[in-house]
Coordinates of C-alpha atoms in Angstrom, one line a residue:
M1 CA 39.0 99.2 84.0
S2 CA 38.8 98.1 87.5
A3 CA 41.7 98.4 89.9
D4 CA 41.3 94.7 90.8
R5 CA 41.7 93.6 87.2
E6 CA 44.8 95.8 86.9
R7 CA 46.4 94.2 90.0
A8 CA 45.5 90.7 88.8
V9 CA 47.2 91.2 85.5
V10 CA 50.4 92.7 87.0
S11 CA 50.5 90.0 89.6
G12 CA 50.5 87.4 86.8
V13 CA 53.7 88.6 85.3
P14 CA 57.1 87.2 86.6
T15 CA 59.1 90.1 87.7
D16 CA 62.6 88.3 88.2
L17 CA 65.4 87.7 85.8
L18 CA 65.1 84.8 83.3
I19 CA 68.6 83.3 83.1
G20 CA 69.1 79.7 81.8
G21 CA 65.5 79.0 82.1
Q22 CA 65.2 79.9 85.8
W23 CA 63.5 82.9 87.1
R24 CA 65.8 84.4 89.9
A25 CA 66.5 87.5 91.8
A26 CA 69.3 89.9 90.7
S27 CA 72.6 89.0 92.3
S28 CA 72.6 92.3 94.3
G29 CA 69.1 91.7 95.5
E30 CA 68.0 95.1 94.2
R31 CA 64.8 96.0 92.3
F32 CA 63.6 98.9 90.4
P33 CA 60.1 100.4 90.1
V34 CA 57.8 100.4 87.0
E35 CA 55.8 103.6 86.8
D36 CA 52.3 104.1 85.5
P37 CA 52.7 107.3 83.4
S38 CA 49.2 108.3 83.7
T39 CA 49.3 108.7 87.4
G40 CA 53.0 108.6 88.3
E41 CA 52.4 105.7 90.7
V42 CA 54.4 102.6 91.0
V43 CA 52.8 99.5 89.4
T44 CA 55.4 97.0 90.6
T45 CA 59.0 96.4 91.0
V46 CA 61.3 94.3 88.8
A47 CA 64.6 92.7 89.5
D48 CA 67.6 94.9 88.8
A49 CA 70.2 93.1 86.8
T50 CA 73.9 93.7 87.5
V51 CA 77.0 93.2 85.2
D52 CA 77.4 89.7 86.6
D53 CA 73.8 88.8 85.8
G54 CA 74.3 90.0 82.3
L55 CA 77.3 87.8 81.9
A56 CA 75.4 84.8 83.4
A57 CA 72.7 85.4 80.9
L58 CA 75.2 85.4 78.0
A59 CA 77.0 82.2 79.4
A60 CA 73.5 80.5 79.4
A61 CA 72.9 81.5 75.8
A62 CA 76.3 80.3 74.7
E63 CA 75.8 77.0 76.4
A64 CA 72.4 76.5 74.8
Q65 CA 73.6 77.5 71.3
A66 CA 74.8 74.3 69.8
S67 CA 71.8 72.2 70.8
W68 CA 69.3 74.8 69.7
A69 CA 71.0 75.3 66.3
A70 CA 70.8 71.5 65.8
T71 CA 67.1 71.7 66.5
P72 CA 64.9 70.8 63.3
P73 CA 63.6 74.0 61.7
R74 CA 60.1 72.5 61.8
E75 CA 60.4 72.3 65.6
R76 CA 61.5 75.9 65.9
G77 CA 58.7 77.0 63.6
E78 CA 56.0 75.0 65.5
L79 CA 57.2 76.6 68.8
L80 CA 56.7 80.1 67.3
R81 CA 53.3 79.1 66.2
R82 CA 52.3 78.1 69.5
A83 CA 53.6 81.2 70.9
F84 CA 51.6 83.2 68.4
E85 CA 48.4 81.4 69.4
A86 CA 49.1 82.0 73.1
V87 CA 49.7 85.8 72.6
T88 CA 46.7 86.1 70.5
A89 CA 44.6 84.3 73.2
Q90 CA 46.0 86.4 76.0
S91 CA 45.8 89.7 74.0
D92 CA 43.3 91.5 76.4
D93 CA 45.5 91.0 79.4
L94 CA 48.8 91.7 77.5
A95 CA 47.2 95.0 76.3
L96 CA 46.2 96.2 79.7
L97 CA 49.7 95.3 81.1
M98 CA 51.3 97.3 78.2
T99 CA 49.0 100.3 78.9
L100 CA 49.7 100.2 82.5
E101 CA 53.4 100.5 82.0
M102 CA 53.6 102.5 78.8
G103 CA 50.5 104.6 78.9
K104 CA 49.0 104.2 75.4
A105 CA 45.3 103.6 75.1
V106 CA 44.2 100.0 75.5
K107 CA 42.8 99.9 71.9
E108 CA 46.4 100.9 70.7
S109 CA 48.0 98.4 72.9
K110 CA 45.7 95.6 71.5
A111 CA 46.8 96.7 68.0
E112 CA 50.5 96.5 69.1
I113 CA 49.8 92.9 70.6
A114 CA 48.3 91.8 67.3
Y115 CA 51.3 93.3 65.4
A116 CA 53.7 91.7 67.8
A117 CA 52.0 88.2 67.4
E118 CA 52.3 88.5 63.6
F119 CA 56.1 88.5 63.8
L120 CA 55.8 85.1 65.7
R121 CA 53.5 83.7 62.9
W122 CA 55.5 85.2 60.1
F123 CA 58.9 83.7 61.2
S124 CA 57.2 80.4 62.3
E125 CA 56.8 80.1 58.5
E126 CA 60.1 81.3 57.6
A127 CA 62.0 78.9 59.7
V128 CA 61.6 76.1 57.2
R129 CA 62.5 78.4 54.2
V130 CA 66.2 78.8 55.1
S131 CA 68.1 77.3 52.3
G132 CA 71.4 77.3 50.4
G133 CA 72.6 76.6 46.9
Y134 CA 74.5 74.2 44.7
S135 CA 76.1 75.1 41.4
V136 CA 78.8 74.1 38.9
A137 CA 82.0 76.1 38.9
P138 CA 82.4 78.2 35.8
A139 CA 85.5 76.5 34.8
G140 CA 84.1 73.0 35.7
G141 CA 85.9 70.4 37.8
S142 CA 84.4 71.5 41.1
R143 CA 81.1 72.3 42.7
L144 CA 80.1 75.2 44.8
L145 CA 77.9 74.5 47.8
T146 CA 76.6 77.3 50.0
M147 CA 74.7 76.9 53.3
K148 CA 73.1 79.1 55.8
Q149 CA 74.0 78.6 59.5
P150 CA 72.8 80.6 62.6
V151 CA 75.1 83.6 63.6
G152 CA 75.0 82.4 67.3
P153 CA 74.3 84.0 70.6
S154 CA 72.7 87.5 70.1
F155 CA 72.0 90.5 72.3
F156 CA 68.8 92.5 71.8
I157 CA 68.3 96.0 73.4
T158 CA 64.6 97.0 73.0
P159 CA 62.9 100.3 73.4
W160 CA 60.1 101.3 75.7
N161 CA 57.7 102.7 73.1
F162 CA 56.6 99.4 71.4
P163 CA 57.7 97.1 74.4
M164 CA 56.5 93.8 72.8
A165 CA 56.5 94.3 69.1
M166 CA 60.1 95.5 69.1
G167 CA 60.8 92.3 71.0
T168 CA 59.1 89.7 68.8
R169 CA 60.6 91.5 65.7
K170 CA 64.1 90.5 66.9
I171 CA 63.3 87.3 68.9
A172 CA 61.2 85.6 66.4
P173 CA 63.8 85.5 63.5
A174 CA 66.5 84.6 65.9
I175 CA 64.5 81.6 67.1
A176 CA 63.5 80.6 63.6
A177 CA 67.1 80.9 62.5
G178 CA 68.5 78.8 65.5
C179 CA 70.1 81.6 67.5
T180 CA 70.1 81.9 71.3
M181 CA 69.7 85.3 72.8
V182 CA 69.9 87.8 75.9
V183 CA 67.2 90.6 75.8
K184 CA 67.5 93.8 77.8
P185 CA 64.2 95.4 77.7
A186 CA 63.9 99.2 78.4
H187 CA 63.7 100.0 82.1
E188 CA 60.5 102.0 81.7
T189 CA 58.5 99.0 80.2
P190 CA 60.0 95.6 81.2
L191 CA 56.7 93.9 82.1
S192 CA 55.7 93.2 78.5
M193 CA 59.0 91.4 77.7
L194 CA 58.8 89.4 80.9
A195 CA 55.3 88.3 80.0
L196 CA 56.4 87.4 76.6
A197 CA 59.3 85.4 77.9
R198 CA 56.9 83.4 80.1
I199 CA 54.7 82.7 77.1
L200 CA 57.6 81.4 75.0
Q201 CA 58.9 79.3 78.0
E202 CA 55.4 77.7 78.2
A203 CA 55.4 77.2 74.5
G204 CA 58.4 74.8 74.9
L205 CA 61.4 77.2 74.3
P206 CA 64.4 75.3 75.8
D207 CA 66.3 76.7 78.8
G208 CA 68.8 79.2 77.9
V209 CA 67.7 80.0 74.4
L210 CA 66.0 83.2 75.6
N211 CA 67.3 85.1 78.6
V212 CA 65.9 88.5 79.9
I213 CA 67.7 90.9 82.0
P214 CA 65.7 94.1 83.0
T215 CA 68.1 96.6 84.5
S216 CA 68.2 100.3 85.5
S217 CA 71.8 100.4 84.6
S218 CA 71.6 99.8 80.8
G219 CA 75.0 101.0 79.7
A220 CA 76.9 99.4 82.6
V221 CA 75.3 96.0 82.1
S222 CA 75.3 96.1 78.2
E223 CA 78.9 96.9 77.6
P224 CA 80.6 93.9 79.0
I225 CA 78.1 91.8 77.0
I226 CA 78.9 93.6 73.8
R227 CA 82.6 93.2 74.3
D228 CA 82.5 89.5 75.3
P229 CA 83.9 87.2 72.6
R230 CA 81.0 84.6 73.1
L231 CA 78.5 87.2 71.5
R232 CA 78.1 87.1 67.8
K233 CA 75.2 89.6 67.1
L234 CA 73.9 92.8 68.4
S235 CA 70.5 94.4 67.6
F236 CA 69.3 97.7 69.0
T237 CA 66.2 99.8 68.6
G238 CA 66.6 103.3 70.0
S239 CA 68.2 106.7 69.6
T240 CA 71.0 107.4 67.2
A241 CA 73.2 108.8 69.8
V242 CA 73.1 105.5 71.8
G243 CA 73.3 103.5 68.6
R244 CA 76.7 105.2 67.6
T245 CA 78.1 104.3 71.0
L246 CA 77.0 100.6 70.7
I247 CA 78.5 100.4 67.1
E248 CA 81.8 101.5 68.5
Q249 CA 81.7 98.9 71.2
S250 CA 80.8 96.2 68.9
A251 CA 83.7 96.8 66.8
Q252 CA 86.1 95.2 69.1
Q253 CA 84.4 91.7 68.6
V254 CA 83.5 92.5 64.9
L255 CA 79.9 91.7 65.6
R256 CA 77.3 91.4 63.2
V257 CA 75.1 94.5 64.0
S258 CA 71.8 95.7 63.1
M259 CA 70.5 99.2 64.1
E260 CA 67.0 100.7 64.0
L261 CA 67.7 104.2 65.1
G262 CA 66.1 107.7 65.2
G263 CA 63.8 109.1 62.6
N264 CA 62.8 112.6 61.4
A265 CA 59.9 111.6 59.0
P266 CA 58.7 114.1 56.5
F267 CA 55.1 114.0 55.4
L268 CA 54.6 115.5 51.9
V269 CA 51.2 116.7 50.7
F270 CA 51.1 117.8 47.0
A271 CA 48.5 120.1 45.4
D272 CA 46.8 117.2 43.7
A273 CA 46.4 115.0 46.9
D274 CA 43.1 113.8 48.2
L275 CA 43.2 116.1 51.3
D276 CA 40.8 114.0 53.4
A277 CA 42.9 110.9 52.7
A278 CA 46.0 113.0 53.6
V279 CA 44.4 114.0 56.8
D280 CA 43.5 110.3 57.6
G281 CA 47.0 109.4 56.8
A282 CA 48.5 112.2 58.8
M283 CA 46.5 111.1 61.9
L284 CA 47.9 107.7 61.7
A285 CA 51.4 108.6 61.0
K286 CA 51.5 111.4 63.7
M287 CA 49.3 110.1 66.4
R288 CA 50.1 106.4 66.5
N289 CA 51.5 105.7 70.0
V290 CA 50.9 109.2 71.1
G291 CA 53.5 110.3 68.6
E292 CA 56.2 108.3 70.4
A293 CA 57.3 106.4 67.5
C294 CA 60.4 106.6 65.2
T295 CA 58.1 106.2 62.3
A296 CA 56.0 109.1 63.5
A297 CA 55.5 112.0 61.0
N298 CA 57.7 114.6 62.4
R299 CA 57.2 117.5 60.0
F300 CA 54.5 118.2 57.5
H301 CA 55.6 119.7 54.2
V302 CA 52.4 120.9 52.4
H303 CA 52.0 122.5 49.1
E304 CA 51.4 126.3 49.6
S305 CA 48.1 126.0 47.6
V306 CA 46.4 123.6 50.0
A307 CA 48.4 124.3 53.2
A308 CA 45.7 126.3 55.0
E309 CA 42.9 123.7 54.1
F310 CA 45.1 120.8 55.3
T311 CA 46.1 122.5 58.5
D312 CA 42.5 123.4 59.4
K313 CA 41.3 119.9 58.7
L314 CA 44.2 118.3 60.7
A315 CA 43.7 120.7 63.6
E316 CA 39.9 119.8 63.7
R317 CA 40.7 116.2 63.9
M318 CA 43.6 116.6 66.5
A319 CA 41.3 118.8 68.7
A320 CA 38.6 116.1 68.8
L321 CA 40.9 113.5 70.3
R322 CA 40.0 112.5 73.9
V323 CA 43.1 112.6 76.1
G324 CA 43.1 110.5 79.3
R325 CA 44.2 107.4 81.1
G326 CA 44.7 104.7 78.6
T327 CA 42.5 102.3 80.6
D328 CA 39.4 104.5 80.4
D329 CA 36.7 104.0 77.8
G330 CA 36.8 106.3 74.8
V331 CA 40.3 107.6 75.3
D332 CA 42.3 108.2 72.1
V333 CA 45.5 109.6 73.5
G334 CA 47.3 108.5 76.6
P335 CA 50.2 110.2 78.5
L336 CA 53.7 110.5 77.4
V337 CA 56.0 107.9 78.9
S338 CA 57.8 110.2 81.5
E339 CA 58.0 113.7 82.9
K340 CA 61.3 114.0 81.1
Q341 CA 59.8 113.2 77.7
R342 CA 56.9 115.7 78.3
G343 CA 59.5 118.3 79.1
T344 CA 61.3 117.7 75.8
V345 CA 58.1 118.1 73.9
E346 CA 57.3 121.5 75.8
E347 CA 60.8 122.8 75.1
L348 CA 60.4 122.0 71.3
V349 CA 57.0 123.7 71.0
A350 CA 58.2 126.8 73.0
D351 CA 61.2 127.2 70.7
A352 CA 59.0 127.0 67.6
V353 CA 56.5 129.6 69.0
D354 CA 59.5 131.9 70.0
R355 CA 60.5 131.7 66.3
G356 CA 57.1 132.7 65.0
A357 CA 54.9 129.5 64.9
K358 CA 51.3 129.7 65.5
V359 CA 49.5 127.4 67.8
V360 CA 46.3 126.3 65.9
T361 CA 45.3 123.7 68.5
G362 CA 46.7 122.4 71.7
G363 CA 50.1 123.6 72.7
G364 CA 50.4 122.6 76.4
R365 CA 49.8 120.2 79.3
T366 CA 46.5 118.9 80.4
G367 CA 45.3 116.9 83.4
D368 CA 46.4 117.1 87.0
A369 CA 48.3 113.9 87.3
G370 CA 50.4 111.9 84.9
Y371 CA 52.4 113.0 81.9
F372 CA 49.7 114.3 79.5
Y373 CA 50.2 116.6 76.6
Q374 CA 47.5 118.1 74.3
P375 CA 47.4 117.0 70.6
T376 CA 48.9 120.1 69.0
V377 CA 49.1 121.6 65.4
L378 CA 51.6 124.4 64.6
A379 CA 51.4 126.5 61.6
S380 CA 53.9 129.0 60.0
V381 CA 56.8 127.1 61.4
S382 CA 60.1 128.6 60.6
D383 CA 63.0 126.6 59.0
D384 CA 65.2 127.1 62.0
A385 CA 62.7 125.7 64.6
R386 CA 64.3 122.8 66.5
L387 CA 61.3 120.4 66.0
L388 CA 62.0 120.3 62.3
T389 CA 65.5 118.8 62.9
E390 CA 64.9 117.0 66.3
E391 CA 62.7 114.0 66.8
I392 CA 59.6 115.2 68.7
F393 CA 58.3 111.9 70.1
G394 CA 55.0 113.5 71.0
P395 CA 51.6 114.6 69.7
V396 CA 52.8 117.7 67.8
A397 CA 52.4 118.3 64.1
P398 CA 54.4 121.1 62.7
V399 CA 53.3 122.4 59.2
T400 CA 55.5 124.2 56.6
T401 CA 55.0 124.8 53.0
F402 CA 56.6 124.3 49.6
S403 CA 56.0 125.4 46.1
T404 CA 57.8 122.9 43.8
D405 CA 58.3 119.2 43.7
D406 CA 62.1 119.7 43.8
E407 CA 61.7 121.8 46.9
A408 CA 59.5 119.3 48.7
V409 CA 62.1 116.5 48.1
A410 CA 64.9 118.8 49.1
R411 CA 63.1 119.8 52.4
A412 CA 62.4 116.2 53.1
N413 CA 66.0 115.1 52.6
A414 CA 67.5 117.9 54.6
T415 CA 68.1 115.7 57.7
E416 CA 70.7 113.3 58.9
Y417 CA 68.0 110.7 59.4
G418 CA 66.4 108.5 56.7
L419 CA 64.0 106.0 58.3
V420 CA 60.5 106.6 56.5
A421 CA 58.8 109.3 54.6
Y422 CA 55.0 109.8 53.6
V423 CA 53.9 111.0 50.2
F424 CA 50.3 112.0 49.3
T425 CA 49.6 112.6 45.7
R426 CA 47.3 111.3 42.8
D427 CA 49.9 111.7 40.1
L428 CA 51.6 108.2 39.5
Q429 CA 54.6 109.8 37.7
R430 CA 55.2 112.3 40.7
A431 CA 54.7 109.4 43.1
L432 CA 57.5 107.3 41.5
R433 CA 59.8 110.3 40.9
V434 CA 59.4 111.5 44.5
S435 CA 59.6 108.1 46.1
E436 CA 62.9 107.3 44.2
G437 CA 64.3 110.8 45.2
L438 CA 63.7 110.4 48.9
E439 CA 66.5 109.4 51.2
A440 CA 64.5 106.9 53.2
G441 CA 64.6 103.2 53.8
M442 CA 60.7 103.2 53.6
V443 CA 58.1 105.3 51.8
G444 CA 54.4 105.4 52.7
L445 CA 52.7 106.2 49.5
N446 CA 49.1 107.5 50.2
A447 CA 49.5 105.5 53.4
G448 CA 50.0 106.6 57.0
I449 CA 51.4 103.3 58.2
V450 CA 54.3 101.3 56.7
S451 CA 55.0 98.7 59.4
N452 CA 54.1 95.2 58.3
P453 CA 55.8 92.0 59.6
A454 CA 55.9 90.7 55.9
A455 CA 58.0 93.9 54.9
P456 CA 61.6 94.7 55.6
F457 CA 61.7 97.6 58.2
G458 CA 64.7 99.7 58.4
G459 CA 66.5 103.0 57.4
V460 CA 69.4 104.7 55.8
K461 CA 71.8 107.4 56.8
A462 CA 71.7 108.1 60.6
S463 CA 68.5 106.0 61.0
G464 CA 70.6 102.8 61.0
F465 CA 71.3 99.8 58.9
G466 CA 70.0 96.1 58.6
R467 CA 66.3 95.1 58.1
E468 CA 63.7 93.6 60.4
G469 CA 60.8 91.8 59.2
G470 CA 59.9 90.3 55.7
A471 CA 62.2 87.6 54.0
E472 CA 65.1 89.9 54.8
G473 CA 64.6 89.7 58.5
I474 CA 65.9 86.2 59.1
E475 CA 69.0 86.9 57.1
E476 CA 70.2 89.1 59.9
Y477 CA 70.7 85.9 62.0
L478 CA 72.2 83.8 59.4
E479 CA 75.8 83.4 58.1
T480 CA 76.5 82.1 54.7
K481 CA 79.1 79.3 54.5
Y482 CA 80.7 78.2 51.2
V483 CA 82.0 74.7 50.7
A484 CA 84.3 73.9 47.6
I485 CA 83.8 70.4 46.3
S486 CA 86.6 69.0 44.0
L487 CA 85.3 66.7 41.2
P488 CA 88.6 65.7 39.5

């Protein structure tokens, strides 16, 4: 990928705040850098929103709410459809932009752009399917009318690991339902969200419906918005620790809240599994997004009779992956997002090795510049290793063993998290029994990917609540109103 092409793509993205339909500098005049994690160099700078900017964005959303809620559903749906077509048409540039700010290989960025666009298309079709009900009261004499109405101004805090898809997964249903919004993208990766905002603006989204406020002071800017009585909805994707804080803050206004938080996904391989298919699934579940995904397989529990064979096959596949700058041809694995994140991965691997784990492949840094880490497989991982309880968020696969189905389920559930679990078996009864026994909001059965815009995404326990995507996704942005009609 040429440097000229990279500069051209970056220069085409607005880097100011979007408030009330206007691109403007931060009130302080300050800007913050966006870094290329493959080189450590600054790609560009972005306006650094202040508390005042955040409240101005909320004011713009509140002002636009009534007129946007009154916009016919068909118009809202057609706007989303135009945005879907524009994102699809610009996918090459958007993918390169994402790789420059986040690091993943361009082919993975293209996959995310396609995934992100599908939320726009899915909810363009859902916009016209919002409906209520009408029924006769059981005792007669009156009628029961229910209707669905938009929740109102919403605040979205999106993560750095899927900088566009996590945006469209929130923005698209809000637009379809008739809600206005303020979006605070992660400071590591604001460019994809700013590019998406420009596309939605060009697709005809009215001023004030979408407001974007990148900032390097996330907590300071977010809290006044959350505590403001004009806000009616909060949606956050990120760590459980931050989610708990935001839930506490949201209680003052009794906000509608949806939380997609941390994960610790177990990957169960039973003795009767197709091992080649299980390894294929493991590569998808572990290495998507360099392992920096809440859905990433975090720990591999493999039946003792097939553990050695599975581990060898997985290590062979992991060792064959090409690590490098995501813009280079043939690269499979890009850098981690930051030096801090790479340091966390190193600590977890070192802790596991200190406790007796064997490094089968990988196990260290690679490259002279950027935040690269080798795809790693660890065997003989002890139960007290930190990476079995903490989210790794990197290209590391720890393998442990089990002997019975009950033990496998118990090991899988031995975590405060419950986002997703993966199960590989050819026994239908086992598949159903284990799927029902797992404490997770989603299960990948003989599948290494569960994400689908047409399916409800979300977890249980400390992985959060609420669902994004599917028919359920738009319900997060709708209130149910009941009207009693007397017929004497």
